[in-house]
JSON list of C-alpha atoms in Angstrom, two decimals:
[
{"chain": "A", "resi": 254, "resn": "UNK", "atom": "CA", "xyz": [29.19, -4.97, -93.73]},
{"chain": "A", "resi": 255, "resn": "UNK", "atom": "CA", "xyz": [29.24, -4.54, -89.95]},
{"chain": "A", "resi": 256, "resn": "UNK", "atom": "CA", "xyz": [32.91, -3.56, -89.90]},
{"chain": "A", "resi": 257, "resn": "UNK", "atom": "CA", "xyz": [32.00, -0.49, -91.97]},
{"chain": "A", "resi": 258, "resn": "UNK", "atom": "CA", "xyz": [28.85, 0.32, -89.97]},
{"chain": "A", "resi": 259, "resn": "UNK", "atom": "CA", "xyz": [26.59, -0.13, -92.96]},
{"chain": "A", "resi": 260, "resn": "UNK", "atom": "CA", "xyz": [24.16, -2.64, -94.38]},
{"chain": "A", "resi": 261, "resn": "UNK", "atom": "CA", "xyz": [23.68, -3.46, -98.04]},
{"chain": "A", "resi": 262, "resn": "UNK", "atom": "CA", "xyz": [20.18, -4.61, -98.96]},
{"chain": "A", "resi": 263, "resn": "UNK", "atom": "CA", "xyz": [19.44, -6.08, -102.39]},
{"chain": "A", "resi": 264, "resn": "UNK", "atom": "CA", "xyz": [16.02, -5.77, -104.02]},
{"chain": "A", "resi": 265, "resn": "UNK", "atom": "CA", "xyz": [15.85, -8.59, -106.60]},
{"chain": "A", "resi": 266, "resn": "UNK", "atom": "CA", "xyz": [12.56, -7.34, -108.10]},
{"chain": "A", "resi": 267, "resn": "UNK", "atom": "CA", "xyz": [14.17, -4.04, -109.11]},
{"chain": "A", "resi": 268, "resn": "UNK", "atom": "CA", "xyz": [17.77, -5.29, -109.32]},
{"chain": "A", "resi": 269, "resn": "UNK", "atom": "CA", "xyz": [18.89, -2.54, -106.94]},
{"chain": "A", "resi": 270, "resn": "UNK", "atom": "CA", "xyz": [21.38, -2.46, -104.12]},
{"chain": "A", "resi": 271, "resn": "UNK", "atom": "CA", "xyz": [20.64, -0.08, -101.23]},
{"chain": "A", "resi": 272, "resn": "UNK", "atom": "CA", "xyz": [23.04, 1.16, -98.58]},
{"chain": "A", "resi": 273, "resn": "UNK", "atom": "CA", "xyz": [21.35, 1.47, -95.21]},
{"chain": "A", "resi": 274, "resn": "UNK", "atom": "CA", "xyz": [22.53, 3.56, -92.29]},
{"chain": "A", "resi": 275, "resn": "UNK", "atom": "CA", "xyz": [22.54, 1.97, -88.81]},
{"chain": "A", "resi": 276, "resn": "UNK", "atom": "CA", "xyz": [19.05, 3.28, -87.98]},
{"chain": "A", "resi": 277, "resn": "UNK", "atom": "CA", "xyz": [17.50, 1.83, -91.15]},
{"chain": "A", "resi": 278, "resn": "UNK", "atom": "CA", "xyz": [19.47, -1.38, -90.62]},
{"chain": "A", "resi": 279, "resn": "UNK", "atom": "CA", "xyz": [17.99, -1.76, -87.12]},
{"chain": "A", "resi": 280, "resn": "UNK", "atom": "CA", "xyz": [14.46, -1.07, -88.35]},
{"chain": "A", "resi": 281, "resn": "UNK", "atom": "CA", "xyz": [14.85, -3.59, -91.18]},
{"chain": "A", "resi": 282, "resn": "UNK", "atom": "CA", "xyz": [16.16, -6.23, -88.79]},
{"chain": "A", "resi": 283, "resn": "UNK", "atom": "CA", "xyz": [13.12, -5.77, -86.51]},
{"chain": "A", "resi": 284, "resn": "UNK", "atom": "CA", "xyz": [10.53, -6.18, -89.28]},
{"chain": "A", "resi": 285, "resn": "UNK", "atom": "CA", "xyz": [9.45, -9.78, -88.87]},
{"chain": "A", "resi": 286, "resn": "UNK", "atom": "CA", "xyz": [5.70, -9.66, -89.31]},
{"chain": "A", "resi": 287, "resn": "UNK", "atom": "CA", "xyz": [4.87, -8.04, -85.98]},
{"chain": "A", "resi": 288, "resn": "UNK", "atom": "CA", "xyz": [2.59, -5.01, -85.82]},
{"chain": "A", "resi": 289, "resn": "UNK", "atom": "CA", "xyz": [4.25, -1.65, -86.41]},
{"chain": "A", "resi": 290, "resn": "UNK", "atom": "CA", "xyz": [3.67, -0.58, -82.78]},
{"chain": "A", "resi": 291, "resn": "UNK", "atom": "CA", "xyz": [5.57, -3.62, -81.47]},
{"chain": "A", "resi": 292, "resn": "UNK", "atom": "CA", "xyz": [8.47, -2.92, -83.83]},
{"chain": "A", "resi": 293, "resn": "UNK", "atom": "CA", "xyz": [8.54, 0.74, -82.77]},
{"chain": "A", "resi": 294, "resn": "UNK", "atom": "CA", "xyz": [8.60, -0.28, -79.11]},
{"chain": "A", "resi": 295, "resn": "UNK", "atom": "CA", "xyz": [11.51, -2.66, -79.62]},
{"chain": "A", "resi": 296, "resn": "UNK", "atom": "CA", "xyz": [13.32, -0.01, -81.67]},
{"chain": "A", "resi": 297, "resn": "UNK", "atom": "CA", "xyz": [13.05, 2.43, -78.75]},
{"chain": "A", "resi": 298, "resn": "UNK", "atom": "CA", "xyz": [14.10, -0.23, -76.22]},
{"chain": "A", "resi": 299, "resn": "UNK", "atom": "CA", "xyz": [17.12, -1.18, -78.31]},
{"chain": "A", "resi": 300, "resn": "UNK", "atom": "CA", "xyz": [18.22, 2.44, -78.65]},
{"chain": "A", "resi": 301, "resn": "UNK", "atom": "CA", "xyz": [17.99, 2.99, -74.89]},
{"chain": "A", "resi": 302, "resn": "UNK", "atom": "CA", "xyz": [20.49, 0.15, -74.46]},
{"chain": "A", "resi": 303, "resn": "UNK", "atom": "CA", "xyz": [23.06, 1.56, -76.89]},
{"chain": "A", "resi": 304, "resn": "UNK", "atom": "CA", "xyz": [25.78, 4.09, -76.27]},
{"chain": "A", "resi": 305, "resn": "UNK", "atom": "CA", "xyz": [26.28, 6.95, -78.66]},
{"chain": "A", "resi": 306, "resn": "UNK", "atom": "CA", "xyz": [24.03, 9.60, -80.13]},
{"chain": "A", "resi": 307, "resn": "UNK", "atom": "CA", "xyz": [20.37, 8.68, -80.33]},
{"chain": "A", "resi": 308, "resn": "UNK", "atom": "CA", "xyz": [18.49, 9.15, -83.59]},
{"chain": "A", "resi": 309, "resn": "UNK", "atom": "CA", "xyz": [16.30, 12.24, -83.64]},
{"chain": "A", "resi": 310, "resn": "UNK", "atom": "CA", "xyz": [12.60, 12.19, -82.84]},
{"chain": "A", "resi": 311, "resn": "UNK", "atom": "CA", "xyz": [10.63, 10.57, -85.64]},
{"chain": "A", "resi": 312, "resn": "UNK", "atom": "CA", "xyz": [13.58, 8.53, -86.91]},
{"chain": "A", "resi": 313, "resn": "UNK", "atom": "CA", "xyz": [11.58, 5.30, -86.68]},
{"chain": "A", "resi": 314, "resn": "UNK", "atom": "CA", "xyz": [8.61, 6.59, -88.68]},
{"chain": "A", "resi": 315, "resn": "UNK", "atom": "CA", "xyz": [10.77, 8.18, -91.36]},
{"chain": "A", "resi": 316, "resn": "UNK", "atom": "CA", "xyz": [13.07, 5.16, -91.54]},
{"chain": "A", "resi": 317, "resn": "UNK", "atom": "CA", "xyz": [10.20, 2.71, -91.89]},
{"chain": "A", "resi": 318, "resn": "UNK", "atom": "CA", "xyz": [8.52, 4.88, -94.52]},
{"chain": "A", "resi": 319, "resn": "UNK", "atom": "CA", "xyz": [11.77, 5.05, -96.51]},
{"chain": "A", "resi": 320, "resn": "UNK", "atom": "CA", "xyz": [12.28, 1.27, -96.31]},
{"chain": "A", "resi": 321, "resn": "UNK", "atom": "CA", "xyz": [8.72, 0.80, -97.55]},
{"chain": "A", "resi": 322, "resn": "UNK", "atom": "CA", "xyz": [9.24, 3.25, -100.42]},
{"chain": "A", "resi": 323, "resn": "UNK", "atom": "CA", "xyz": [12.35, 1.30, -101.45]},
{"chain": "A", "resi": 324, "resn": "UNK", "atom": "CA", "xyz": [10.32, -1.93, -101.42]},
{"chain": "A", "resi": 325, "resn": "UNK", "atom": "CA", "xyz": [12.48, -3.47, -98.69]},
{"chain": "A", "resi": 326, "resn": "UNK", "atom": "CA", "xyz": [9.60, -3.65, -96.18]},
{"chain": "A", "resi": 327, "resn": "UNK", "atom": "CA", "xyz": [6.04, -4.47, -97.13]},
{"chain": "A", "resi": 328, "resn": "UNK", "atom": "CA", "xyz": [2.74, -4.55, -95.26]},
{"chain": "A", "resi": 329, "resn": "UNK", "atom": "CA", "xyz": [-0.39, -6.50, -95.89]},
{"chain": "A", "resi": 330, "resn": "UNK", "atom": "CA", "xyz": [-1.88, -9.93, -95.68]},
{"chain": "A", "resi": 331, "resn": "UNK", "atom": "CA", "xyz": [-0.09, -13.01, -97.05]},
{"chain": "A", "resi": 332, "resn": "UNK", "atom": "CA", "xyz": [-2.36, -12.95, -100.11]},
{"chain": "A", "resi": 333, "resn": "UNK", "atom": "CA", "xyz": [-1.09, -9.47, -101.14]},
{"chain": "A", "resi": 334, "resn": "UNK", "atom": "CA", "xyz": [2.62, -10.15, -100.68]},
{"chain": "A", "resi": 335, "resn": "UNK", "atom": "CA", "xyz": [4.94, -10.95, -103.55]},
{"chain": "A", "resi": 336, "resn": "UNK", "atom": "CA", "xyz": [7.25, -13.94, -103.55]},
{"chain": "A", "resi": 337, "resn": "UNK", "atom": "CA", "xyz": [10.28, -11.69, -103.05]},
{"chain": "A", "resi": 338, "resn": "UNK", "atom": "CA", "xyz": [12.23, -11.95, -99.79]},
{"chain": "A", "resi": 339, "resn": "UNK", "atom": "CA", "xyz": [11.18, -8.55, -98.42]},
{"chain": "A", "resi": 340, "resn": "UNK", "atom": "CA", "xyz": [10.85, -8.03, -94.69]},
{"chain": "A", "resi": 341, "resn": "UNK", "atom": "CA", "xyz": [7.31, -7.75, -93.39]},
{"chain": "A", "resi": 342, "resn": "UNK", "atom": "CA", "xyz": [5.41, -5.72, -90.85]},
{"chain": "A", "resi": 343, "resn": "UNK", "atom": "CA", "xyz": [1.75, -5.82, -90.03]},
{"chain": "A", "resi": 344, "resn": "UNK", "atom": "CA", "xyz": [-0.23, -2.69, -90.97]}
]
């Protein structure tokens, strides 16, 4: 829901709908199987290019940890991943 500045993410395994703030939305969009360090670097680069208040220090780490706790981002090898459409990041 870009017009409202929010993202809704559905977890079909738990039948839950999550509302993500813009920071979590950006982190989720960057999780595509790359290593965490590469995602963090692109997160920082993207924020430098945006106007407006920057997220506080540690926003990436906390945001990624929260997305993982919600089951929206997973880590691990292909053998350990479920068939659900979660986003992925390398450990």
